Amino acid sequence: INAEYMGRHRGGLLAQGRQLGECLLYYGCRKEEEMLFRDEIQGYLDSGAATRLRVAYSRTEERYVWHCMLDDAALLLDTMRSGAVFYECGSQGMQSDVLRTWQRICSEQGNLSEEQAVALIDSWRERGQYRCENWSRPPPTDSRT
């Protein structure tokens, strides 16, 4: 689910009076002027449909989405353990890097072995907590990269 759709969906739920949890949005692009949906995303932040935005610029700052995820590792793991849903939308190459980052977060922040981290991520997928929309091909069937 891309950021624009997610923001519209959550905005609609808020308009209906629904109580929603936090929405942490991690967005990556090559440079600031290439950021798509800038005004819409700001509107989601202003309305509360999104509660936090982290942007990574790969060409001007040499930072990627997974760097931002590592900065927020403890928060992300706590949020997922509380039942949050993680939506990933991006290139196939990004998918592998994000998955490796989740494995690292689960291992380091959750004090899990590699096998336990993989099992935890697989359980999120099975429950629909870890969802991917990637370009090129479908996500791997398990969390081993």
mmCIF file of C-alpha atoms in Angstrom:
data_model
loop_
_atom_site.group_PDB
_atom_site.id
_atom_site.type_symbol
_atom_site.label_atom_id
_atom_site.label_comp_id
_atom_site.label_asym_id
_atom_site.label_seq_id
_atom_site.Cartn_x
_atom_site.Cartn_y
_atom_site.Cartn_z
ATOM 1 C CA ILE A 1 0.000 0.000 0.000
ATOM 2 C CA ASN A 2 1.631 3.244 -0.992
ATOM 3 C CA ALA A 3 1.854 6.295 1.251
ATOM 4 C CA GLU A 4 -0.790 8.254 -0.640
ATOM 5 C CA TYR A 5 -3.384 5.486 -0.416
ATOM 6 C CA MET A 6 -2.593 4.757 3.214
ATOM 7 C CA GLY A 7 -2.943 8.422 4.145
ATOM 8 C CA ARG A 8 -6.269 8.752 2.359
ATOM 9 C CA HIS A 9 -7.577 5.573 3.967
ATOM 10 C CA ARG A 10 -6.534 6.628 7.464
ATOM 11 C CA GLY A 11 -7.855 10.137 6.847
ATOM 12 C CA GLY A 12 -11.232 8.657 5.941
ATOM 13 C CA LEU A 13 -11.277 6.575 9.101
ATOM 14 C CA LEU A 14 -10.444 9.644 11.191
ATOM 15 C CA ALA A 15 -13.263 11.562 9.493
ATOM 16 C CA GLN A 16 -15.620 8.782 10.620
ATOM 17 C CA GLY A 17 -14.487 9.341 14.194
ATOM 18 C CA ARG A 18 -12.383 6.184 14.437
ATOM 19 C CA GLN A 19 -9.538 6.060 16.942
ATOM 20 C CA LEU A 20 -6.272 5.147 15.239
ATOM 21 C CA GLY A 21 -2.839 4.273 16.521
ATOM 22 C CA GLU A 22 0.378 5.906 15.445
ATOM 23 C CA CYS A 23 1.354 5.941 11.788
ATOM 24 C CA LEU A 24 5.106 6.143 11.266
ATOM 25 C CA LEU A 25 5.908 6.942 7.653
ATOM 26 C CA TYR A 26 9.378 6.283 6.244
ATOM 27 C CA TYR A 27 9.882 7.735 2.787
ATOM 28 C CA GLY A 28 12.897 7.420 0.544
ATOM 29 C CA CYS A 29 13.878 9.062 -2.709
ATOM 30 C CA ARG A 30 17.077 10.212 -4.355
ATOM 31 C CA LYS A 31 16.816 13.921 -3.542
ATOM 32 C CA GLU A 32 14.348 16.327 -1.994
ATOM 33 C CA GLU A 33 12.988 17.699 -5.278
ATOM 34 C CA GLU A 34 11.978 14.160 -6.307
ATOM 35 C CA MET A 35 9.716 13.595 -3.305
ATOM 36 C CA LEU A 36 6.286 12.600 -4.599
ATOM 37 C CA PHE A 37 3.042 13.508 -2.816
ATOM 38 C CA ARG A 38 4.794 16.087 -0.619
ATOM 39 C CA ASP A 39 1.666 18.203 -0.081
ATOM 40 C CA GLU A 40 -0.533 15.168 0.488
ATOM 41 C CA ILE A 41 1.878 13.727 3.043
ATOM 42 C CA GLN A 42 2.022 17.054 4.867
ATOM 43 C CA GLY A 43 -1.774 17.011 4.921
ATOM 44 C CA TYR A 44 -1.724 13.530 6.480
ATOM 45 C CA LEU A 45 0.626 14.786 9.166
ATOM 46 C CA ASP A 46 -1.512 17.865 9.787
ATOM 47 C CA SER A 47 -4.709 15.792 10.067
ATOM 48 C CA GLY A 48 -3.176 13.067 12.240
ATOM 49 C CA ALA A 49 -3.578 10.376 9.570
ATOM 50 C CA ALA A 50 0.205 10.078 9.785
ATOM 51 C CA THR A 51 1.891 10.882 13.079
ATOM 52 C CA ARG A 52 5.559 10.922 12.112
ATOM 53 C CA LEU A 53 7.571 11.271 8.918
ATOM 54 C CA ARG A 54 11.175 10.259 8.349
ATOM 55 C CA VAL A 55 12.635 11.001 4.911
ATOM 56 C CA ALA A 56 15.844 9.526 3.515
ATOM 57 C CA TYR A 57 17.594 11.027 0.468
ATOM 58 C CA SER A 58 19.937 8.506 -1.092
ATOM 59 C CA ARG A 59 21.877 10.846 -3.374
ATOM 60 C CA THR A 60 22.199 14.037 -1.355
ATOM 61 C CA GLU A 61 22.532 12.501 2.136
ATOM 62 C CA GLU A 62 23.538 8.921 1.302
ATOM 63 C CA ARG A 63 20.757 7.694 3.613
ATOM 64 C CA TYR A 64 18.163 5.094 2.850
ATOM 65 C CA VAL A 65 14.886 4.132 4.513
ATOM 66 C CA TRP A 66 16.569 1.359 6.476
ATOM 67 C CA HIS A 67 18.943 3.885 8.048
ATOM 68 C CA CYS A 68 15.913 5.734 9.424
ATOM 69 C CA MET A 69 14.451 2.432 10.591
ATOM 70 C CA LEU A 70 17.643 1.652 12.505
ATOM 71 C CA ASP A 71 17.461 5.092 14.144
ATOM 72 C CA ASP A 72 13.997 4.122 15.436
ATOM 73 C CA ALA A 73 14.707 0.429 16.023
ATOM 74 C CA ALA A 74 13.337 0.162 19.570
ATOM 75 C CA LEU A 75 10.197 2.133 18.698
ATOM 76 C CA LEU A 76 9.549 0.031 15.589
ATOM 77 C CA LEU A 77 9.919 -3.280 17.393
ATOM 78 C CA ASP A 78 7.703 -2.143 20.283
ATOM 79 C CA THR A 79 5.105 -0.899 17.808
ATOM 80 C CA MET A 80 5.082 -4.185 15.891
ATOM 81 C CA ARG A 81 4.897 -6.203 19.093
ATOM 82 C CA SER A 82 1.850 -4.116 20.025
ATOM 83 C CA GLY A 83 0.075 -5.277 16.875
ATOM 84 C CA ALA A 84 0.943 -2.570 14.353
ATOM 85 C CA VAL A 85 1.011 -3.283 10.635
ATOM 86 C CA PHE A 86 4.129 -2.589 8.567
ATOM 87 C CA TYR A 87 3.504 -1.667 4.933
ATOM 88 C CA GLU A 88 6.424 -1.604 2.540
ATOM 89 C CA CYS A 89 6.207 -0.147 -0.924
ATOM 90 C CA GLY A 90 9.265 0.190 -3.124
ATOM 91 C CA SER A 91 11.732 -1.471 -5.418
ATOM 92 C CA GLN A 92 12.751 -5.098 -5.208
ATOM 93 C CA GLY A 93 16.235 -4.019 -4.122
ATOM 94 C CA MET A 94 14.796 -2.027 -1.252
ATOM 95 C CA GLN A 95 12.777 -5.014 -0.120
ATOM 96 C CA SER A 96 15.882 -7.085 0.639
ATOM 97 C CA ASP A 97 17.536 -4.223 2.516
ATOM 98 C CA VAL A 98 14.423 -3.539 4.590
ATOM 99 C CA LEU A 99 14.042 -7.225 5.411
ATOM 100 C CA ARG A 100 17.688 -7.444 6.541
ATOM 101 C CA THR A 101 17.080 -4.342 8.649
ATOM 102 C CA TRP A 102 14.059 -5.943 10.318
ATOM 103 C CA GLN A 103 16.144 -9.038 11.050
ATOM 104 C CA ARG A 104 18.811 -6.848 12.621
ATOM 105 C CA ILE A 105 16.249 -4.883 14.658
ATOM 106 C CA CYS A 106 14.628 -8.074 15.933
ATOM 107 C CA SER A 107 17.990 -9.630 16.791
ATOM 108 C CA GLU A 108 19.537 -6.593 18.467
ATOM 109 C CA GLN A 109 16.527 -4.926 20.078
ATOM 110 C CA GLY A 110 14.641 -8.121 20.801
ATOM 111 C CA ASN A 111 17.690 -10.133 21.890
ATOM 112 C CA LEU A 112 16.719 -12.864 19.419
ATOM 113 C CA SER A 113 18.868 -15.284 17.492
ATOM 114 C CA GLU A 114 18.814 -15.025 13.699
ATOM 115 C CA GLU A 115 16.428 -17.988 13.529
ATOM 116 C CA GLN A 116 14.123 -16.458 16.127
ATOM 117 C CA ALA A 117 14.146 -13.106 14.295
ATOM 118 C CA VAL A 118 13.223 -14.827 11.037
ATOM 119 C CA ALA A 119 10.424 -16.729 12.799
ATOM 120 C CA LEU A 120 9.063 -13.519 14.334
ATOM 121 C CA ILE A 121 9.014 -11.725 10.976
ATOM 122 C CA ASP A 122 7.387 -14.763 9.349
ATOM 123 C CA SER A 123 4.703 -14.711 12.052
ATOM 124 C CA TRP A 124 4.024 -11.037 11.272
ATOM 125 C CA ARG A 125 3.592 -11.952 7.605
ATOM 126 C CA GLU A 126 1.243 -14.818 8.419
ATOM 127 C CA ARG A 127 -0.918 -12.509 10.564
ATOM 128 C CA GLY A 128 -0.902 -9.771 7.914
ATOM 129 C CA GLN A 129 1.249 -7.437 10.003
ATOM 130 C CA TYR A 130 4.083 -7.310 7.455
ATOM 131 C CA ARG A 131 2.839 -6.405 3.991
ATOM 132 C CA CYS A 132 4.871 -5.674 0.884
ATOM 133 C CA GLU A 133 4.088 -3.971 -2.398
ATOM 134 C CA ASN A 134 7.290 -4.141 -4.406
ATOM 135 C CA TRP A 135 8.175 -3.560 -8.001
ATOM 136 C CA SER A 136 9.521 -6.441 -10.068
ATOM 137 C CA ARG A 137 8.425 -9.624 -8.284
ATOM 138 C CA PRO A 138 6.532 -10.830 -5.198
ATOM 139 C CA PRO A 139 8.239 -10.949 -1.796
ATOM 140 C CA PRO A 140 10.098 -14.096 -0.730
ATOM 141 C CA THR A 141 7.989 -16.761 0.945
ATOM 142 C CA ASP A 142 10.008 -16.621 4.137
ATOM 143 C CA SER A 143 12.183 -14.024 5.852
ATOM 144 C CA ARG A 144 15.561 -15.465 4.896
ATOM 145 C CA THR A 145 17.342 -13.159 2.451
#
